[in-house]
XYZ file of C-alpha atoms in Angstrom:
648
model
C -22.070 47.723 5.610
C -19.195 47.822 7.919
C -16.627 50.732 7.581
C -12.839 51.017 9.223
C -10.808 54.059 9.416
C -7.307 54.022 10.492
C -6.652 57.491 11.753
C -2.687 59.436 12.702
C -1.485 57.826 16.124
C -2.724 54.893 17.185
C -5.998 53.701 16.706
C -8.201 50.608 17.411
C -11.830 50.236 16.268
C -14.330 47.486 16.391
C -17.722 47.145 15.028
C -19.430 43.852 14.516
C -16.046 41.562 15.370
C -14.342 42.993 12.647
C -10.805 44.870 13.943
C -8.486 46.646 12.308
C -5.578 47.999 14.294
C -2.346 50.179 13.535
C -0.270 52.459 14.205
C 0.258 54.758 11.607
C 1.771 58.583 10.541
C -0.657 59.123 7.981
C -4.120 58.986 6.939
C -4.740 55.358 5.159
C -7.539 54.477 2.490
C -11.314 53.930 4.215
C -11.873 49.746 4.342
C -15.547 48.480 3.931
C -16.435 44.647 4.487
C -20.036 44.460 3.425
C -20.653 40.832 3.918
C -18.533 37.297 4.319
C -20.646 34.110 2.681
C -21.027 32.129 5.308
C -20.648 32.317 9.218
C -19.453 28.553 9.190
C -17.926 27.001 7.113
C -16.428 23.538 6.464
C -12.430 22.674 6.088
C -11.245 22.625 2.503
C -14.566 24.730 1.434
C -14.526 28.575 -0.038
C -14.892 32.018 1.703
C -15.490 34.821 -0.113
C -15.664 38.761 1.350
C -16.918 41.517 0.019
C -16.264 45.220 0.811
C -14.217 48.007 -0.304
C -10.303 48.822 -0.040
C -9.132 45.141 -0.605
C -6.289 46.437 -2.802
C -4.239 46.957 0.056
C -4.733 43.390 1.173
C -0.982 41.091 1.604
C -2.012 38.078 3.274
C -5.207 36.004 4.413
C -5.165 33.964 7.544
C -7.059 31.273 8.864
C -6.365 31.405 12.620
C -2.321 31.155 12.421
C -2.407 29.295 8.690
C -2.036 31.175 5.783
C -4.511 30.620 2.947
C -3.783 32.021 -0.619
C -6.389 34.549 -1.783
C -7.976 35.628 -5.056
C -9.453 39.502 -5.508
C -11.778 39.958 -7.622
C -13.243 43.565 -7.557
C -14.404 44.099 -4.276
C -13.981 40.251 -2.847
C -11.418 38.449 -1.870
C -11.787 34.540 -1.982
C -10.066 32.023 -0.244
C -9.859 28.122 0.637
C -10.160 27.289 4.354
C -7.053 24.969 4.788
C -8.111 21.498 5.266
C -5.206 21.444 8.500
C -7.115 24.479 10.127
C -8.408 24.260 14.101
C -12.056 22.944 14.580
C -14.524 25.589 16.243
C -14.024 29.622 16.237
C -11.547 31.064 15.066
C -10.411 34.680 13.401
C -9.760 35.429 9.421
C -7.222 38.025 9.519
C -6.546 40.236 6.784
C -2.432 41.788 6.828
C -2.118 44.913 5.388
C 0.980 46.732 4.962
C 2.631 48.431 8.313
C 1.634 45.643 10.518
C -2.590 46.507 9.761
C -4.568 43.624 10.853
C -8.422 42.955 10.442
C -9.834 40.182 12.206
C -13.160 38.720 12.069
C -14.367 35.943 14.263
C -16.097 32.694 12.218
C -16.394 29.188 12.716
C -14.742 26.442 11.277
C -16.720 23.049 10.600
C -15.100 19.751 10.493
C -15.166 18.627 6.686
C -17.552 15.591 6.646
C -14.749 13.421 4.729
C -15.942 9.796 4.317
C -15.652 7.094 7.145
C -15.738 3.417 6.281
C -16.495 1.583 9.621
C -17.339 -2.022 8.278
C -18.574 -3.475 5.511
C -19.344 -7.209 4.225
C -16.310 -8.541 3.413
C -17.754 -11.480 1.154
C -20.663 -10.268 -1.657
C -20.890 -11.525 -5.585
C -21.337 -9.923 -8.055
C -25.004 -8.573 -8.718
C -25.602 -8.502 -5.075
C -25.199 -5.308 -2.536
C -22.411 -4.316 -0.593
C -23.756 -2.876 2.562
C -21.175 0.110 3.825
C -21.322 1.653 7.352
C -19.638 4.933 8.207
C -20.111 8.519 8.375
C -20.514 11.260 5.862
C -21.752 8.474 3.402
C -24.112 10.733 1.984
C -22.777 13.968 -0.033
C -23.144 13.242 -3.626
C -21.808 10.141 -3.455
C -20.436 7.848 -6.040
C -19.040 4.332 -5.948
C -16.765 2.226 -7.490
C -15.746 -1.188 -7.184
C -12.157 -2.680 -8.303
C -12.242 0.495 -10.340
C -15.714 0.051 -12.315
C -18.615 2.514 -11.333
C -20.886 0.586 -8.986
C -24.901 1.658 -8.930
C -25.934 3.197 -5.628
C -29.053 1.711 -4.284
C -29.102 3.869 -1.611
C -26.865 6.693 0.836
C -27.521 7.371 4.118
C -25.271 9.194 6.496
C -24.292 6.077 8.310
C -24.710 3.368 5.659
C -24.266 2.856 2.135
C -25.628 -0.001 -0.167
C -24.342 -0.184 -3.551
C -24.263 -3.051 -5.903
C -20.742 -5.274 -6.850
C -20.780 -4.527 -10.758
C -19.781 -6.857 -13.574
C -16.696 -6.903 -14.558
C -14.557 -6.866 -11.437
C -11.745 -9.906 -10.501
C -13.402 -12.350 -8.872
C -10.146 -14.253 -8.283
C -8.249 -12.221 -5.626
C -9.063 -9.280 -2.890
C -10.174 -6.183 -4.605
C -10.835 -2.715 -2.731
C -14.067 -0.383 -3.449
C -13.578 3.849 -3.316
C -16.424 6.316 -2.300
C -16.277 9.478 -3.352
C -17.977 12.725 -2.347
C -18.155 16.419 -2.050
C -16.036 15.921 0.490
C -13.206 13.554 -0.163
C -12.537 9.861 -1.108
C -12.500 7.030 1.360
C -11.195 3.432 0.688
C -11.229 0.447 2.932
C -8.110 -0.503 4.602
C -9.438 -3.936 4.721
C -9.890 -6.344 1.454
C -13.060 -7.323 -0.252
C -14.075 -10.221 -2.295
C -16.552 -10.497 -4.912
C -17.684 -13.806 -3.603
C -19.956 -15.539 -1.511
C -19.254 -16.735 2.198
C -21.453 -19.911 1.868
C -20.806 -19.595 5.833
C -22.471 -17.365 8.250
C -20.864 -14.606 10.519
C -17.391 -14.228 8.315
C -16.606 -11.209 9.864
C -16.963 -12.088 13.151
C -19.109 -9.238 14.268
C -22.222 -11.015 15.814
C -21.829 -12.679 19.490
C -23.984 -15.848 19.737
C -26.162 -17.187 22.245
C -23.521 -18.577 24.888
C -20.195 -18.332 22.489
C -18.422 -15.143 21.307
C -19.269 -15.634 17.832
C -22.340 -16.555 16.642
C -22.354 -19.362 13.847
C -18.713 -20.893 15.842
C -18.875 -23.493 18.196
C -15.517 -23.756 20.178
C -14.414 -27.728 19.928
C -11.520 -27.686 22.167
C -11.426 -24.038 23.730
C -9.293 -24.751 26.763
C -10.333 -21.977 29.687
C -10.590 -18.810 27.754
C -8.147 -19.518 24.994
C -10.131 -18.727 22.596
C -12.090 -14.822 22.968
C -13.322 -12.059 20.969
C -10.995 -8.849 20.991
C -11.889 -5.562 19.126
C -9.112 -4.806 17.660
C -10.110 -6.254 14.546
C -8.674 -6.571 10.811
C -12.288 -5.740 9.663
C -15.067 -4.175 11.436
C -14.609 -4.240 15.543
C -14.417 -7.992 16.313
C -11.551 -10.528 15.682
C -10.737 -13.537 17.436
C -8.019 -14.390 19.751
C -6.342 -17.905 19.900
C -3.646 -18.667 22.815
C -2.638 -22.483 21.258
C -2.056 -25.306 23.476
C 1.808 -25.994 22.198
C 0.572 -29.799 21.190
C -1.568 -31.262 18.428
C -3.424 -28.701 16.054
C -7.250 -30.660 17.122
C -6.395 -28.878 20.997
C -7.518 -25.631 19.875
C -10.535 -25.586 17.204
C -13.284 -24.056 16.560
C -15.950 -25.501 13.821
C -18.068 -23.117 11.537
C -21.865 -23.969 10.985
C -22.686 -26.960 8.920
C -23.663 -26.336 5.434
C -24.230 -27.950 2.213
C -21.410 -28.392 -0.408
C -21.406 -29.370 -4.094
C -19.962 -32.873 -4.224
C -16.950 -32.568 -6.676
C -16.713 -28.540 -6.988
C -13.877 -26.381 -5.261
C -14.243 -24.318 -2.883
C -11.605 -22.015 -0.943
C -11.163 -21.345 2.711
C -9.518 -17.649 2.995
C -8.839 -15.770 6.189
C -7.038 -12.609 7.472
C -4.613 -13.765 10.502
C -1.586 -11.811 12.446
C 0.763 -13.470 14.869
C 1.134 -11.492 18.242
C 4.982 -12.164 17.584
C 7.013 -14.812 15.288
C 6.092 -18.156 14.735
C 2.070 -18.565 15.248
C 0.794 -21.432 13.241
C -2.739 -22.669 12.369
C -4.491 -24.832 9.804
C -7.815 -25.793 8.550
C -9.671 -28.824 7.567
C -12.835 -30.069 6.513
C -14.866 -31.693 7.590
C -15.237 -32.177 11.232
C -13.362 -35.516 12.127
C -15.866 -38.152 13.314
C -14.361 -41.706 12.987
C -16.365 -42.799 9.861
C -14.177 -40.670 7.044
C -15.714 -37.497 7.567
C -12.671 -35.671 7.490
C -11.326 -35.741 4.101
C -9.378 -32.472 3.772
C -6.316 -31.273 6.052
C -5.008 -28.196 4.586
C -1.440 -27.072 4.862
C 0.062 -25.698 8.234
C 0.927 -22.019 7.849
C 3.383 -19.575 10.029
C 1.523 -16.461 10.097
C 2.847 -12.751 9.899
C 2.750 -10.726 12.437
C 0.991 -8.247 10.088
C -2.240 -8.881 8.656
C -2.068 -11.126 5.900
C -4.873 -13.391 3.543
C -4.416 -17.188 4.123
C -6.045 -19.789 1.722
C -6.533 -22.891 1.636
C -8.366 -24.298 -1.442
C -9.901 -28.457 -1.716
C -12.250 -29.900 -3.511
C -15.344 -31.594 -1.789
C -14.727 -35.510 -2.627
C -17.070 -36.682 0.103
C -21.003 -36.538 -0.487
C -21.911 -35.652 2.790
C -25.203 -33.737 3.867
C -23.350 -30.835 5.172
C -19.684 -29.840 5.809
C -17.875 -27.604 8.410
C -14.438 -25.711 8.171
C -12.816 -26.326 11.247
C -10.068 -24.365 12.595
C -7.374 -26.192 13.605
C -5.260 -23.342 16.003
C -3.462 -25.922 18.807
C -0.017 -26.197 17.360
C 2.736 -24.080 19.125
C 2.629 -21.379 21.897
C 2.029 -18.059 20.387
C -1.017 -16.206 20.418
C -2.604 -14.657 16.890
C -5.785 -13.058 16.091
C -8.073 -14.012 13.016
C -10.987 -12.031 11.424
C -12.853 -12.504 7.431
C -13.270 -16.212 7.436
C -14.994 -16.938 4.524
C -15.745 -20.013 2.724
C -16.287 -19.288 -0.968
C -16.963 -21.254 -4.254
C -13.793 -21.882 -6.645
C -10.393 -20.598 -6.047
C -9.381 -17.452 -4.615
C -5.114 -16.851 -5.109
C -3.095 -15.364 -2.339
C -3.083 -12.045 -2.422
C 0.154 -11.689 0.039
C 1.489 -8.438 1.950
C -1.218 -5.337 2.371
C -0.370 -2.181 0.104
C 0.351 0.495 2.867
C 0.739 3.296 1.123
C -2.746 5.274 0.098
C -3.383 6.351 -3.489
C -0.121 4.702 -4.674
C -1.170 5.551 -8.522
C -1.970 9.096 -8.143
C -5.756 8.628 -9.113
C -7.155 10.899 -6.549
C -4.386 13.217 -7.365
C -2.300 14.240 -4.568
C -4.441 13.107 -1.621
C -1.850 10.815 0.944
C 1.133 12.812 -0.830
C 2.838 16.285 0.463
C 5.112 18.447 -0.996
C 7.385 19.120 1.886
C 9.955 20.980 -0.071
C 9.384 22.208 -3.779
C 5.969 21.319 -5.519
C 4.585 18.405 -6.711
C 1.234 18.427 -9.240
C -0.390 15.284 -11.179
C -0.303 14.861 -14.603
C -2.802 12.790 -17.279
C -0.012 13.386 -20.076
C 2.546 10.666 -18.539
C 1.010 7.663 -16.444
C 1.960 3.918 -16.194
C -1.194 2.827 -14.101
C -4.177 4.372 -14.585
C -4.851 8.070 -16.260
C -2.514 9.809 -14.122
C 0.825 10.425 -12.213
C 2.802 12.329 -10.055
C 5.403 14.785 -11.697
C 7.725 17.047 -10.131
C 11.202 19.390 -10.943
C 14.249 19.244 -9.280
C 15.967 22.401 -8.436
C 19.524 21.622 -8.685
C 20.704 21.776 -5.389
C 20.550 19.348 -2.631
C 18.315 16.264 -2.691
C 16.331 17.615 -0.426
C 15.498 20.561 -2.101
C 12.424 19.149 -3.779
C 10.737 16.227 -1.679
C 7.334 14.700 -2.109
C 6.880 12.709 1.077
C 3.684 10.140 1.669
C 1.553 10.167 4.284
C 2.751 8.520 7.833
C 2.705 4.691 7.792
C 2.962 2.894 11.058
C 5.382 -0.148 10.411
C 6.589 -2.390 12.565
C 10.135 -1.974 13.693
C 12.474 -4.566 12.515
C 10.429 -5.994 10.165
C 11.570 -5.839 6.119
C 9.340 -3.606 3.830
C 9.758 -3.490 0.245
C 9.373 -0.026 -1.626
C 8.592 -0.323 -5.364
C 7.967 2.497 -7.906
C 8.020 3.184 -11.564
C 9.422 6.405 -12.463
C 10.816 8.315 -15.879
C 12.504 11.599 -16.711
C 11.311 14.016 -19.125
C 15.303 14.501 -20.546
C 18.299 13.091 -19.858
C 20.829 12.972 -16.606
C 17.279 13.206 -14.534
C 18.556 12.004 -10.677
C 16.868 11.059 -7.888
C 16.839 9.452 -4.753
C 14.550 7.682 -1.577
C 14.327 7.912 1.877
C 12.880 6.765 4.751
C 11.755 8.026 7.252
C 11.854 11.508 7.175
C 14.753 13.722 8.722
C 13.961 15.010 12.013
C 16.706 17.226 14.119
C 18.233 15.565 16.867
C 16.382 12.379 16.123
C 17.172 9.162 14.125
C 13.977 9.226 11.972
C 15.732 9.244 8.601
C 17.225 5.490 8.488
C 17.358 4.374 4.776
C 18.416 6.377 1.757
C 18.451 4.798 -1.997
C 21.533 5.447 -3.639
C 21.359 8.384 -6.459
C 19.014 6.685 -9.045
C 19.640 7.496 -12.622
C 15.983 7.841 -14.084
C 15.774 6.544 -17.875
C 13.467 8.897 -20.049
C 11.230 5.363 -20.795
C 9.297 3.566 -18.036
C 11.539 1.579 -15.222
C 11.095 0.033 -12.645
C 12.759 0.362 -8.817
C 12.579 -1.336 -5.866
C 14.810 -1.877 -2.631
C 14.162 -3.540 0.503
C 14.780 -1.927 4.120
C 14.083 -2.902 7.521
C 11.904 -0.399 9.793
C 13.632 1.419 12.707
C 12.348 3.232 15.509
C 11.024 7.237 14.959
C 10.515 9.865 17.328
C 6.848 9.773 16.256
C 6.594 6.216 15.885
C 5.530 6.892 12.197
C 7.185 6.071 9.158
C 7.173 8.189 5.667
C 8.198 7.377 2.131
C 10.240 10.206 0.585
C 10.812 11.456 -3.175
C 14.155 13.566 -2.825
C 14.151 14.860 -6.325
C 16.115 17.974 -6.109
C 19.531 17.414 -7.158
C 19.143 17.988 -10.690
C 16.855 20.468 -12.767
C 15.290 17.153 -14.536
C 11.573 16.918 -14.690
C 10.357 13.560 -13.601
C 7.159 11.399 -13.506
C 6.089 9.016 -11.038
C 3.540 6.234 -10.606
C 3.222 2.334 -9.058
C 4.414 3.327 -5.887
C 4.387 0.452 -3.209
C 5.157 -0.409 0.126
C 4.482 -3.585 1.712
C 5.914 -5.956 3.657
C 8.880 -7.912 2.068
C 8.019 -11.820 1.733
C 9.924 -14.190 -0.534
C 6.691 -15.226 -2.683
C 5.581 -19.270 -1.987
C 4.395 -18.871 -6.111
C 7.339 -18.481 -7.717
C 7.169 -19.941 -11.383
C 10.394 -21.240 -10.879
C 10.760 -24.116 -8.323
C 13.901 -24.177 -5.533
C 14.609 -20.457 -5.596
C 15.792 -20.559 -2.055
C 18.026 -23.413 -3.124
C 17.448 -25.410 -0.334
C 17.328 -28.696 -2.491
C 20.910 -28.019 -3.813
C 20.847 -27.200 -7.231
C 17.931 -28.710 -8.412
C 16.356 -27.071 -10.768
C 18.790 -25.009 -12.499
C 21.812 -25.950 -14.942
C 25.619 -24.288 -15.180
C 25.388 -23.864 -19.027
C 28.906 -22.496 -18.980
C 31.087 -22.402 -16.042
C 30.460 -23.993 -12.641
C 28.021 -23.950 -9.755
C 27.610 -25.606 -6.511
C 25.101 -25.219 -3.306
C 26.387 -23.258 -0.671
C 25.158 -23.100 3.375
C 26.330 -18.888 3.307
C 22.507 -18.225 2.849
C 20.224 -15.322 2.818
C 17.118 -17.011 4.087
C 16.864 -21.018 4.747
C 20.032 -22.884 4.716
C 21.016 -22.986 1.239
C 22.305 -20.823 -1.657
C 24.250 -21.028 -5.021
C 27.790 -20.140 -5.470
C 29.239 -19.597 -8.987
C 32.922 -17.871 -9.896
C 33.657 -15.660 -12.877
C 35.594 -16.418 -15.375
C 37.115 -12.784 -16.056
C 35.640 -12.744 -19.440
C 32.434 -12.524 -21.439
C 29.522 -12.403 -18.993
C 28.508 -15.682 -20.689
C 31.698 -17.426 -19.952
C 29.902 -18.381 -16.733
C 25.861 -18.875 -16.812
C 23.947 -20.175 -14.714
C 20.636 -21.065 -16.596
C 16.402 -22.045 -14.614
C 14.811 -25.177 -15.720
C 12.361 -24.042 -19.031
C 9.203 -22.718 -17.609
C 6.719 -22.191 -20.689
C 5.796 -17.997 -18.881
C 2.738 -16.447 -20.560
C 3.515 -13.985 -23.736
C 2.244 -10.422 -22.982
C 2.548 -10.823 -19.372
C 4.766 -8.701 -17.222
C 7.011 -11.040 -14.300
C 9.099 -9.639 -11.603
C 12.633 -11.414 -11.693
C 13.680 -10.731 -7.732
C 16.660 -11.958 -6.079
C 19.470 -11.732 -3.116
C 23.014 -11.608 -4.147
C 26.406 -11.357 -2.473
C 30.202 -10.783 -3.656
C 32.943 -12.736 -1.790
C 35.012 -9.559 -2.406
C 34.800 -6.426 -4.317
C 34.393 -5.307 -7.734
C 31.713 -8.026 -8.302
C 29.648 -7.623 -11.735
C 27.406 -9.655 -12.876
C 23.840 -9.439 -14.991
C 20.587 -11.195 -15.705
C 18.995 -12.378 -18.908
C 15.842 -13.851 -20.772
C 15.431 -16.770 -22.298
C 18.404 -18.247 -23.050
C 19.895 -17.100 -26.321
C 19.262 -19.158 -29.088
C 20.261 -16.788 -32.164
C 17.059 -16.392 -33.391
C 15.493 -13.488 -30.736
C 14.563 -15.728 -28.003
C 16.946 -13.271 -25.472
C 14.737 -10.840 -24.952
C 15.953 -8.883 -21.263
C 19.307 -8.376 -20.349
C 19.306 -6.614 -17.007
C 22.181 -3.898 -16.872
C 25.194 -4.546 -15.554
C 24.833 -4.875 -11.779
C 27.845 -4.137 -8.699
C 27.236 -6.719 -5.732
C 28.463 -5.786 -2.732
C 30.142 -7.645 -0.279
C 26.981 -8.097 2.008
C 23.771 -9.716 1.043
C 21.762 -7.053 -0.898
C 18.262 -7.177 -3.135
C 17.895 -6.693 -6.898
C 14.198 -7.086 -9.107
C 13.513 -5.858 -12.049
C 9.859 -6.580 -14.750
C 10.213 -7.785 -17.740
C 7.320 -8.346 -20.244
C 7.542 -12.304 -21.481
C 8.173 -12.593 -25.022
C 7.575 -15.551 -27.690
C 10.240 -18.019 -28.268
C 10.856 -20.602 -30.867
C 10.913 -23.449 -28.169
C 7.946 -21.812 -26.264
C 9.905 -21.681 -22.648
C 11.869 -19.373 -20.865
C 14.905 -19.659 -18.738
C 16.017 -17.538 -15.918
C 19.580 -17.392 -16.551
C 22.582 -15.733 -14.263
C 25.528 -14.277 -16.590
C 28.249 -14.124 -13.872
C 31.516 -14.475 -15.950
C 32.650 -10.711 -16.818
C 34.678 -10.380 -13.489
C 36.931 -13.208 -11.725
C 34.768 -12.631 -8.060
C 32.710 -15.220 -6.353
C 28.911 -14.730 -6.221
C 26.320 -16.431 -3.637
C 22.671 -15.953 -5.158
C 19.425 -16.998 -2.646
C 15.777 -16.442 -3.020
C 14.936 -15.925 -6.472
C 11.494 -15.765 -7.566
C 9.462 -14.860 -10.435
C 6.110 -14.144 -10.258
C 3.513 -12.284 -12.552
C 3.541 -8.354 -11.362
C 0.936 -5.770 -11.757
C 2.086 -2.958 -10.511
C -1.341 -1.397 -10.827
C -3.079 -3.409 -8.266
């Protein structure tokens, strides 16, 4: 047992690194600290004490962090904060008139999961073979959010089985969980074969840097292994030869196709700068018709994004290569997770950045900077859960729920998308981005004040990425204007990309207006553009918002699913109104969305909204612009409209 007395005057006593020191007038209770659970203990994990003359216990501290405290009796337990300092450090107990007991323990890193690598390309039935650390505490497994078996769990590596049931169509992402935490890749996984060998890159052959590769045309070192990979810790580097796409190429290992099947070519690729190009073909051009696939030239991002390219084998040859075509142009990109796989794969575009962007680990990647923030399983639009918090009627700021740093790349366009609702009415809100920092320029993009329906709806806006201090970026919830509870979930942020699939063909308008119709009204191409060198230009007619509409070509859209209508519109002037609808009305229900009424500013600004498709008598839909309400001239670019999960 271990006993401290505070006596008159001042006093200091130790026994067994346990202080207590203050200067007090009059005699204070006796304190006993019998025992503490452990001597070490793990970040995030409980400490209890136990002793007499807790009662007169204020505050717990874990080196210089404060950690709340229960008592119970004669023990106090408490949470070692997952932010507190590695090695020893003190728990200090504050009593009143400055008191202090300290006692000297150690503080063990919390063994959270690490995903190192993994194989990018496994079906379903076979294992996935996981490398990392802290693989091993009670682990579970799922995969594209179905419980996987776990065949085994080491410390280092993990082999669990791809389940049934999960898209085999598109990337998908696995999540471990144990005692510890959650870990997810930050890389995507398919639940496919790689009829190829090597995808990822990571073993060096005999002679080449990648074993399974033979460089073509390599020029003098053009063509090298670098470790700062998209998966694992090799990718490869191209430098092009700014000529014909056959200068740089490197061929994969002959193998055997089906004659007549389908097979997709995917890879992960990211430009060193603006305009790196590459291709693919198949098979390796001999003279005699070997070569009967070229796919499509691409301009790569200069993030990591998934390419495909998808044929279908129409020559019966023994064996078949994928050759990289890489010579074009003059800037240099990196490419890792080649595979080759059976059937189709779609595009899976821009990487989410954000971590648990559905709330389904509750909080983790998510901090309540100001106010509090908690999940809820009583509202959620994806999943079982969401994020709810209550404004305090103040300032913004006064409640704000801020994401985890995000490193994106300055000047580049990010889209943030969210769902949100309010529990009552006259609920407002607002974003930011990236979080306020004195003196500095951190905070460069603020939503305006978002009314927030008491039903499901959906927000998005598109910035551009400035320079911070810290060189990170943050997504902020600044919910504290109004006393409003609200509920969020679906939150995104990737980078922005006018989508190649659009269900509706010349969104960008750069084939004049073909493709869409003036119903009512007038419209002609324009050259003021967003993107390209085209737009469409239409007038109001100061009257019904029909008076001037602007109507798609009939696209037959799937009933049931959700679409994302997205556009770029301008005003030649102010007091610009205009709206959306869908389908075209018909009297008999077939205008099912009418977008609200929407003010377009003077310079070139983004709108989207989802809309579940709905039946109609004909069994197509039009897209169709109302733009007659107000007398102003519009300029509309870059529409699309793709299907939208915003639960992916």
């Amino acid at each position: 047992m271990k006993n401290f007395k505070l006596l008159i005057g001042c006093l200091t006593v130790m026994l067994l690194s346990l202080v207590i020191t203050g200067c007090e007038d009059e005699m204070m209770a006796e304190v006993k600290v019998g025992s503490i659970s452990a001597e070490a203990v793990f970040q995030g994990s409980p400490v209890s004490l136990t002793g007499e003359g807790f009662d007169q216990v204020q505050f717990v501290f874990v080196g210089n962090i404060q950690a709340s405290f229960t008592l119970d009796g004669n023990t106090i337990t408490f949470t070692v904060p997952d932010e507190a300092p590695v090695g020893e450090t003190t728990i200090t107990l504050a009593m009143p008139r400055n008191v202090r007991a300290t006692y000297v323990f150690e503080v063990v890193l919390k063994p959270s999961p690490v995903i190192t690598s993994f194989d990018a390309y496994v079906p379903v039935g076979s294992d996935l073979v996981i490398k990392g650390s802290s693989l091993n505490n009670n682990t579970s497994v799922t995969v594209d959010g179905i419980s996987a078996t776990v065949v085994s769990a080491g410390d280092s590596e993990l082999v669990v089985t791809v389940p049934s049931g999960v898209d085999e169509t598109s990337a998908i992402e696995f999540e471990i969980t144990t005692t510890y935490g959650v870990a997810k890749p930050t890389t995507a996984f398919y639940a496919r074969e790689s009829v190829i060998p090597n995808s990822d890159l990571e073993a060096e052959g005999d002679g080449v840097p990648f074993a399974g590769w033979e460089l073509l045309n390599a020029g003098d070192g053009a063509i090298t292994a670098i470790t700062s990979g998209y998966g694992g810790s090799r990718s490869m580097r191209v430098v092009p030869a700014a000529g014909n796409p056959w200068d740089r190429q490197v061929a994969s290992t002959a193998v055997p196709l089906n004659f007549g099947d389908v097979y997709t070519v995917v890879l992960w690729a990211k430009g060193e700068t603006a305009g790196a190009q590459m291709r693919v073909s198949v098979s390796q051009y001999d003279g005699n018709g070997a070569d009967y696939f070229y796919g499509e030239t691409v301009e790569m991002s200069t993030n990591w994004e998934q390419y495909t390219w998808t044929f279908t084998v129409t020559n019966d040859l023994p064996t078949h290569r994928v050759v990289l075509d890489m010579g074009m142009g003059a800037v240099p990109f990196a490419i890792d997770q080649i595979g080759l796989v059976p059937g189709s794969i779609g595009a899976s575009g821009p990487v989410e950045l954000l971590a648990n962007s559905s709330f389904e680990t509750d909080l983790t990647g998510w901090t309540a900077l100001n106010g509090a923030a908690e999940v809820t399983s009583a509202e959620a639009y994806c999943g079982s859960q969401s994020m709810t918090a209550t404004g305090a009627g103040g300032n913004p700021w006064d409640v704000q729920i801020a994401s985890d740093a995000m490193e994106l790349e300055v000047g580049t366009d990010y889209e943030i998308g969210f769902w949100a609702k309010a529990a009552g009415p006259d609920g407002v809100f607002r974003l930011s981005m990236s979080q306020f920092a004195s003196g500095q320029s951190d905070d460069f993009f603020y939503s305006p004040d978002l009314t927030i329906p008491e039903e499901w709806t959906y927000f998005s806006f598109v910035t551009t990425a400035q320079a911070t201090s810290t060189g990170n970026h943050r997504l902020l919830f600044d919910m504290g204007a109004s006393t409003q509870t609200f509920f969020v979930d679906g939150v995104s942020v990737k980078e922005y990309e006018v989508s190649s699939s659009s269900e509706y063909s010349n969104g960008g308008f750069e084939d004049g207006l073909t493709g869409w119709t003036a119903l009512n009204g007038a419209a002609e191409a324009s050259t003021d553009a967003h993107s390209g060198s085209g737009s469409m230009t239409a007038t109001g007619a100061g009257g019904n918002p029909w008076d001037t509409q602007i109507a798609s070509d009939a696209v037959a859209l799937t009933v049931g699913n959700q679409y994302k209508i997205s556009f770029w519109a301008k005003a030649a002037g102010p007091d610009g109104v205009f709206r959306i609808s869908m389908s075209q009305y018909d009297g008999n229900g077939a205008d099912f969305f009418y977008s609200r009424d929407l003010e377009i500013p003077e310079d070139w600004s983004y709108f989207a909204f989802v809309t579940t498709a709905q039946a109609t008598a004909s069994g197509d839909h039009r897209l169709l612009f109302d733009m007659g309400a107000t007398t102003q001239t519009f300029f509309i670019d870059d529409v699309s409209v793709v299907e939208h999960d915003a639960c992916e």
